[in-house]
């Protein structure tokens, strides 16, 4: 029994250290990426960015406001519905990998596009943004 209690305390301590570490160190990628687009920014939505197969393009509109309400990934609950993963390119200079369940973006990670290549990605973040917000007022 003592071993079980000791294991639980060590696990709790490790979780607290990990949470503290996550809060202490900011994500410089997400800070710069999220300040680099607005309501009227243009986007291209891809099934696969490498093959350049565009599904939709337009202006972010209300989706930009929703995306900027991101939270740490630990605050998100698992969603239901069909899973899809899309690439969202904003203003031809930002790349977002979107994880979608049933038409709602559940989580994402983002990176700047530099010299034609994608830079370092951010940590994953959680949101609850319906894809129908793209191009909506």
PDB file of C-alpha atoms in Angstrom:
ATOM      1  CA  UNK A   1       0.000   0.000   0.000  1.00  0.00           C
ATOM      2  CA  UNK A   2       2.862   2.368   0.817  1.00  0.00           C
ATOM      3  CA  UNK A   3       4.297   1.822  -2.652  1.00  0.00           C
ATOM      4  CA  UNK A   4       0.973   2.762  -4.260  1.00  0.00           C
ATOM      5  CA  UNK A   5       0.682   5.945  -2.188  1.00  0.00           C
ATOM      6  CA  UNK A   6       4.304   6.832  -2.951  1.00  0.00           C
ATOM      7  CA  UNK A   7       3.666   6.311  -6.670  1.00  0.00           C
ATOM      8  CA  UNK A   8       0.553   8.521  -6.574  1.00  0.00           C
ATOM      9  CA  UNK A   9       2.443  11.339  -4.800  1.00  0.00           C
ATOM     10  CA  UNK A  10       5.319  11.129  -7.284  1.00  0.00           C
ATOM     11  CA  UNK A  11       2.866  11.195 -10.186  1.00  0.00           C
ATOM     12  CA  UNK A  12       1.074  14.241  -8.753  1.00  0.00           C
ATOM     13  CA  UNK A  13       4.373  16.025  -8.209  1.00  0.00           C
ATOM     14  CA  UNK A  14       5.419  15.293 -11.791  1.00  0.00           C
ATOM     15  CA  UNK A  15       2.101  16.654 -13.118  1.00  0.00           C
ATOM     16  CA  UNK A  16       2.488  19.828 -11.069  1.00  0.00           C
ATOM     17  CA  UNK A  17       6.044  20.364 -12.321  1.00  0.00           C
ATOM     18  CA  UNK A  18       4.911  19.808 -15.931  1.00  0.00           C
ATOM     19  CA  UNK A  19       2.024  22.277 -15.525  1.00  0.00           C
ATOM     20  CA  UNK A  20       4.315  24.855 -13.923  1.00  0.00           C
ATOM     21  CA  UNK A  21       6.865  24.408 -16.720  1.00  0.00           C
ATOM     22  CA  UNK A  22       4.152  24.860 -19.348  1.00  0.00           C
ATOM     23  CA  UNK A  23       2.893  28.060 -17.715  1.00  0.00           C
ATOM     24  CA  UNK A  24       6.350  29.456 -17.103  1.00  0.00           C
ATOM     25  CA  UNK A  25       7.610  29.186 -20.652  1.00  0.00           C
ATOM     26  CA  UNK A  26       5.556  30.977 -23.244  1.00  0.00           C
ATOM     27  CA  UNK A  27       5.221  29.782 -26.811  1.00  0.00           C
ATOM     28  CA  UNK A  28       6.927  32.420 -28.999  1.00  0.00           C
ATOM     29  CA  UNK A  29       5.546  30.837 -32.168  1.00  0.00           C
ATOM     30  CA  UNK A  30       1.894  31.158 -31.164  1.00  0.00           C
ATOM     31  CA  UNK A  31       2.378  34.726 -29.945  1.00  0.00           C
ATOM     32  CA  UNK A  32       3.747  35.901 -33.295  1.00  0.00           C
ATOM     33  CA  UNK A  33       1.374  33.837 -35.453  1.00  0.00           C
ATOM     34  CA  UNK A  34      -1.830  34.911 -33.696  1.00  0.00           C
ATOM     35  CA  UNK A  35      -0.984  38.589 -34.084  1.00  0.00           C
ATOM     36  CA  UNK A  36      -0.352  38.182 -37.814  1.00  0.00           C
ATOM     37  CA  UNK A  37      -3.941  37.822 -39.119  1.00  0.00           C
ATOM     38  CA  UNK A  38      -7.253  39.655 -38.861  1.00  0.00           C
ATOM     39  CA  UNK A  39     -10.965  39.410 -39.692  1.00  0.00           C
ATOM     40  CA  UNK A  40     -10.465  40.142 -43.396  1.00  0.00           C
ATOM     41  CA  UNK A  41      -7.333  38.003 -43.886  1.00  0.00           C
ATOM     42  CA  UNK A  42      -7.457  35.590 -46.812  1.00  0.00           C
ATOM     43  CA  UNK A  43      -7.213  31.835 -46.419  1.00  0.00           C
ATOM     44  CA  UNK A  44      -6.884  28.624 -48.375  1.00  0.00           C
ATOM     45  CA  UNK A  45      -8.110  25.375 -46.851  1.00  0.00           C
ATOM     46  CA  UNK A  46      -6.314  22.213 -48.006  1.00  0.00           C
ATOM     47  CA  UNK A  47      -6.921  18.522 -47.519  1.00  0.00           C
ATOM     48  CA  UNK A  48      -3.188  18.086 -47.981  1.00  0.00           C
ATOM     49  CA  UNK A  49      -0.878  21.099 -48.234  1.00  0.00           C
ATOM     50  CA  UNK A  50       1.809  19.155 -50.093  1.00  0.00           C
ATOM     51  CA  UNK A  51      -0.500  18.208 -52.959  1.00  0.00           C
ATOM     52  CA  UNK A  52      -2.002  21.720 -52.978  1.00  0.00           C
ATOM     53  CA  UNK A  53      -5.551  20.371 -53.234  1.00  0.00           C
ATOM     54  CA  UNK A  54      -7.633  23.400 -52.180  1.00  0.00           C
ATOM     55  CA  UNK A  55     -11.097  22.667 -50.800  1.00  0.00           C
ATOM     56  CA  UNK A  56     -12.092  26.259 -50.104  1.00  0.00           C
ATOM     57  CA  UNK A  57     -10.721  29.784 -50.116  1.00  0.00           C
ATOM     58  CA  UNK A  58     -11.943  33.185 -49.003  1.00  0.00           C
ATOM     59  CA  UNK A  59     -11.714  35.499 -45.986  1.00  0.00           C
ATOM     60  CA  UNK A  60     -11.436  34.305 -42.385  1.00  0.00           C
ATOM     61  CA  UNK A  61     -14.208  36.572 -41.080  1.00  0.00           C
ATOM     62  CA  UNK A  62     -15.739  35.259 -37.813  1.00  0.00           C
ATOM     63  CA  UNK A  63     -13.379  32.268 -37.814  1.00  0.00           C
ATOM     64  CA  UNK A  64     -10.485  34.616 -36.959  1.00  0.00           C
ATOM     65  CA  UNK A  65     -12.207  35.778 -33.772  1.00  0.00           C
ATOM     66  CA  UNK A  66     -12.933  32.196 -32.750  1.00  0.00           C
ATOM     67  CA  UNK A  67      -9.395  30.996 -33.487  1.00  0.00           C
ATOM     68  CA  UNK A  68      -7.945  33.754 -31.309  1.00  0.00           C
ATOM     69  CA  UNK A  69      -9.894  32.364 -28.324  1.00  0.00           C
ATOM     70  CA  UNK A  70      -7.548  29.369 -28.147  1.00  0.00           C
ATOM     71  CA  UNK A  71      -6.719  27.686 -24.845  1.00  0.00           C
ATOM     72  CA  UNK A  72      -4.132  25.190 -23.680  1.00  0.00           C
ATOM     73  CA  UNK A  73      -4.797  21.755 -25.107  1.00  0.00           C
ATOM     74  CA  UNK A  74      -5.397  20.260 -21.655  1.00  0.00           C
ATOM     75  CA  UNK A  75      -8.622  22.247 -21.311  1.00  0.00           C
ATOM     76  CA  UNK A  76     -10.256  20.537 -24.297  1.00  0.00           C
ATOM     77  CA  UNK A  77     -12.417  17.458 -24.027  1.00  0.00           C
ATOM     78  CA  UNK A  78     -12.429  14.792 -26.715  1.00  0.00           C
ATOM     79  CA  UNK A  79     -15.018  15.597 -29.356  1.00  0.00           C
ATOM     80  CA  UNK A  80     -17.323  13.237 -31.203  1.00  0.00           C
ATOM     81  CA  UNK A  81     -17.983  12.946 -34.899  1.00  0.00           C
ATOM     82  CA  UNK A  82     -15.925  12.136 -37.942  1.00  0.00           C
ATOM     83  CA  UNK A  83     -12.249  13.107 -37.619  1.00  0.00           C
ATOM     84  CA  UNK A  84     -10.501  15.119 -40.334  1.00  0.00           C
ATOM     85  CA  UNK A  85      -7.239  17.007 -40.513  1.00  0.00           C
ATOM     86  CA  UNK A  86      -6.897  20.053 -42.788  1.00  0.00           C
ATOM     87  CA  UNK A  87      -4.218  22.637 -43.474  1.00  0.00           C
ATOM     88  CA  UNK A  88      -5.288  26.273 -43.311  1.00  0.00           C
ATOM     89  CA  UNK A  89      -2.960  28.788 -44.961  1.00  0.00           C
ATOM     90  CA  UNK A  90      -3.592  32.411 -43.985  1.00  0.00           C
ATOM     91  CA  UNK A  91      -2.326  35.317 -46.095  1.00  0.00           C
ATOM     92  CA  UNK A  92       0.106  32.861 -47.730  1.00  0.00           C
ATOM     93  CA  UNK A  93       2.370  33.315 -44.694  1.00  0.00           C
ATOM     94  CA  UNK A  94       0.843  31.276 -41.847  1.00  0.00           C
ATOM     95  CA  UNK A  95       0.163  27.542 -41.673  1.00  0.00           C
ATOM     96  CA  UNK A  96      -2.362  25.983 -39.306  1.00  0.00           C
ATOM     97  CA  UNK A  97      -2.901  22.242 -38.977  1.00  0.00           C
ATOM     98  CA  UNK A  98      -6.527  21.834 -37.893  1.00  0.00           C
ATOM     99  CA  UNK A  99      -7.888  18.754 -36.115  1.00  0.00           C
ATOM    100  CA  UNK A 100     -11.612  18.579 -36.805  1.00  0.00           C
ATOM    101  CA  UNK A 101     -14.397  16.461 -35.329  1.00  0.00           C
ATOM    102  CA  UNK A 102     -17.841  16.649 -36.892  1.00  0.00           C
ATOM    103  CA  UNK A 103     -17.220  20.031 -38.566  1.00  0.00           C
ATOM    104  CA  UNK A 104     -15.725  21.722 -35.489  1.00  0.00           C
ATOM    105  CA  UNK A 105     -12.056  22.530 -35.115  1.00  0.00           C
ATOM    106  CA  UNK A 106     -11.044  20.870 -31.858  1.00  0.00           C
ATOM    107  CA  UNK A 107      -7.333  21.709 -31.809  1.00  0.00           C
ATOM    108  CA  UNK A 108      -4.560  23.149 -33.942  1.00  0.00           C
ATOM    109  CA  UNK A 109      -0.907  23.989 -34.132  1.00  0.00           C
ATOM    110  CA  UNK A 110       0.522  26.825 -36.196  1.00  0.00           C
ATOM    111  CA  UNK A 111       3.723  27.989 -37.876  1.00  0.00           C
ATOM    112  CA  UNK A 112       4.952  30.860 -40.022  1.00  0.00           C
ATOM    113  CA  UNK A 113       5.760  30.220 -43.670  1.00  0.00           C
ATOM    114  CA  UNK A 114       9.250  31.504 -44.440  1.00  0.00           C
ATOM    115  CA  UNK A 115      11.052  31.431 -47.784  1.00  0.00           C
ATOM    116  CA  UNK A 116       8.505  28.978 -49.190  1.00  0.00           C
ATOM    117  CA  UNK A 117       8.956  26.539 -46.293  1.00  0.00           C
ATOM    118  CA  UNK A 118       7.073  26.087 -43.059  1.00  0.00           C
ATOM    119  CA  UNK A 119       8.906  27.219 -39.926  1.00  0.00           C
ATOM    120  CA  UNK A 120       8.815  25.789 -36.422  1.00  0.00           C
ATOM    121  CA  UNK A 121       5.337  24.790 -35.236  1.00  0.00           C
ATOM    122  CA  UNK A 122       3.752  25.959 -32.007  1.00  0.00           C
ATOM    123  CA  UNK A 123       2.569  23.685 -29.249  1.00  0.00           C
ATOM    124  CA  UNK A 124      -0.962  22.326 -29.846  1.00  0.00           C
ATOM    125  CA  UNK A 125      -3.869  24.478 -28.664  1.00  0.00           C
ATOM    126  CA  UNK A 126      -7.571  23.832 -28.169  1.00  0.00           C
ATOM    127  CA  UNK A 127     -10.508  25.703 -29.687  1.00  0.00           C
ATOM    128  CA  UNK A 128     -14.131  25.050 -30.558  1.00  0.00           C
ATOM    129  CA  UNK A 129     -14.602  26.726 -33.943  1.00  0.00           C
ATOM    130  CA  UNK A 130     -17.185  25.619 -36.477  1.00  0.00           C
ATOM    131  CA  UNK A 131     -15.801  25.574 -40.025  1.00  0.00           C
ATOM    132  CA  UNK A 132     -18.935  27.391 -41.207  1.00  0.00           C
ATOM    133  CA  UNK A 133     -17.485  30.522 -39.564  1.00  0.00           C
ATOM    134  CA  UNK A 134     -15.072  30.792 -42.508  1.00  0.00           C
ATOM    135  CA  UNK A 135     -16.380  33.481 -44.878  1.00  0.00           C
ATOM    136  CA  UNK A 136     -19.236  34.300 -42.468  1.00  0.00           C
ATOM    137  CA  UNK A 137     -19.996  37.742 -41.088  1.00  0.00           C
TER     138      UNK A 137
END
